[in-house]
Amino acid sequence: ECNASASVLSRYQQEAGQLGQLINETSGSAAAPSLIQQLALRTIRLAVLGDMQARHEAAQGDFEAMRFWAGKAARLQEGAARQKLQLQRWAVQQQEAQTQQQSPQKQQTQQTQLREPGAGG
């Protein structure tokens, strides 16, 4: 539930500044999953604040501003969805890498057991 009578513009600007700092930290290098998660959370917060601002503008009768903020919120939600997808892909890659690491170890263990005298019968 949002109070459409209050503007959240200052909170939006603060969150946008913090998101900008996170983006600057990730530029030029592969971002760690924890950083991507922080980006996604900040992006979602901005989307919610943008939606709240759109409702405020609608309550004030400024429908052009409402459309602006609704569009901004929609773009932020899309960005958060992309970040979430990136995290999911990373998790799958990590799981695959872990599985690949375990496979050679299992093969070595099995080969060692077969070579030991008395192993296998």
Coordinates of C-alpha atoms in Angstrom, one line a residue:
E1 CA 0.0 0.0 0.0
C2 CA 1.4 3.4 -0.9
N3 CA 0.5 6.9 0.2
A4 CA 0.0 8.6 -3.1
S5 CA -0.2 12.0 -1.5
A6 CA 3.5 12.0 -0.7
S7 CA 6.3 12.3 -3.2
V8 CA 9.2 9.9 -2.9
L9 CA 11.4 11.8 -5.3
S10 CA 14.1 12.5 -2.7
R11 CA 14.2 8.8 -1.6
Y12 CA 14.4 7.8 -5.3
Q13 CA 17.3 10.1 -5.9
Q14 CA 19.2 8.7 -2.8
E15 CA 18.6 5.1 -4.0
A16 CA 19.6 6.0 -7.5
G17 CA 22.9 7.5 -6.2
Q18 CA 23.6 4.4 -4.3
L19 CA 22.8 2.2 -7.3
G20 CA 25.1 4.4 -9.4
Q21 CA 28.0 3.8 -7.0
L22 CA 27.4 0.0 -7.2
I23 CA 27.4 0.2 -11.0
N24 CA 30.7 2.1 -10.9
E25 CA 32.2 -0.6 -8.7
T26 CA 31.3 -3.3 -11.3
S27 CA 32.3 -1.4 -14.5
G28 CA 35.2 -2.9 -16.4
S29 CA 35.2 -6.2 -14.5
A30 CA 33.1 -9.3 -13.9
A31 CA 30.9 -8.6 -10.9
A32 CA 30.8 -11.0 -8.0
P33 CA 27.4 -12.7 -7.4
S34 CA 27.0 -10.8 -4.1
L35 CA 27.4 -7.5 -6.0
I36 CA 25.0 -8.6 -8.7
Q37 CA 22.5 -9.4 -5.9
Q38 CA 23.0 -6.0 -4.4
L39 CA 22.4 -4.4 -7.8
A40 CA 19.2 -6.4 -8.3
L41 CA 17.9 -5.4 -4.8
R42 CA 18.7 -1.7 -5.4
T43 CA 17.1 -1.9 -8.8
I44 CA 14.0 -3.5 -7.4
R45 CA 13.8 -0.8 -4.7
L46 CA 14.1 1.9 -7.4
A47 CA 11.4 0.3 -9.4
V48 CA 9.0 0.3 -6.4
L49 CA 9.9 3.9 -5.7
G50 CA 9.3 4.8 -9.3
D51 CA 5.9 3.2 -9.2
M52 CA 5.1 5.0 -6.0
Q53 CA 6.1 8.3 -7.6
A54 CA 3.9 7.5 -10.7
R55 CA 0.9 7.0 -8.3
H56 CA 1.7 10.2 -6.6
E57 CA 1.8 12.1 -9.9
A58 CA -1.5 10.4 -11.0
A59 CA -3.1 11.6 -7.7
Q60 CA -1.9 15.1 -8.4
G61 CA -3.4 14.9 -11.9
D62 CA -0.1 15.1 -13.8
F63 CA -0.6 12.1 -16.1
E64 CA 2.4 13.0 -18.3
A65 CA 4.7 12.7 -15.2
M66 CA 2.8 9.6 -14.2
R67 CA 3.6 7.9 -17.6
F68 CA 7.2 9.0 -17.2
W69 CA 7.6 7.4 -13.8
A70 CA 5.6 4.3 -14.8
G71 CA 7.9 3.8 -17.7
K72 CA 11.0 4.3 -15.6
A73 CA 9.6 1.7 -13.1
A74 CA 9.0 -0.8 -15.9
R75 CA 12.5 -0.4 -17.2
L76 CA 13.9 -0.9 -13.8
Q77 CA 11.8 -4.0 -13.3
E78 CA 13.2 -5.4 -16.6
G79 CA 16.7 -4.6 -15.4
A80 CA 16.1 -6.4 -12.1
A81 CA 14.8 -9.4 -14.0
R82 CA 17.9 -9.5 -16.2
Q83 CA 20.1 -9.3 -13.0
K84 CA 18.1 -12.2 -11.4
L85 CA 18.6 -14.2 -14.6
Q86 CA 22.3 -13.5 -14.5
L87 CA 22.5 -14.8 -10.9
Q88 CA 20.6 -17.9 -11.9
R89 CA 23.0 -18.5 -14.8
W90 CA 26.0 -18.0 -12.4
A91 CA 24.5 -20.6 -10.0
V92 CA 24.1 -23.1 -12.8
Q93 CA 27.7 -22.6 -13.9
Q94 CA 28.9 -23.0 -10.4
Q95 CA 27.0 -26.2 -10.0
E96 CA 28.3 -27.6 -13.3
A97 CA 31.9 -26.6 -12.4
Q98 CA 31.5 -28.4 -9.0
T99 CA 30.1 -31.5 -10.7
Q100 CA 33.0 -31.5 -13.2
Q101 CA 35.5 -31.2 -10.3
Q102 CA 33.9 -34.1 -8.4
S103 CA 33.8 -36.4 -11.5
P104 CA 37.6 -36.7 -11.9
Q105 CA 38.0 -37.2 -8.1
K106 CA 35.4 -40.1 -8.2
Q107 CA 37.2 -41.7 -11.1
Q108 CA 40.6 -41.5 -9.4
T109 CA 39.1 -43.0 -6.2
Q110 CA 37.5 -45.9 -8.2
Q111 CA 40.8 -46.5 -10.1
T112 CA 42.7 -46.5 -6.9
Q113 CA 40.3 -49.0 -5.4
L114 CA 40.6 -51.3 -8.4
R115 CA 44.4 -51.2 -8.2
E116 CA 44.6 -52.0 -4.5
P117 CA 45.2 -55.7 -3.8
G118 CA 42.1 -57.4 -2.4
A119 CA 39.9 -54.7 -3.8
G120 CA 37.0 -56.0 -5.9
G121 CA 37.0 -59.5 -4.7

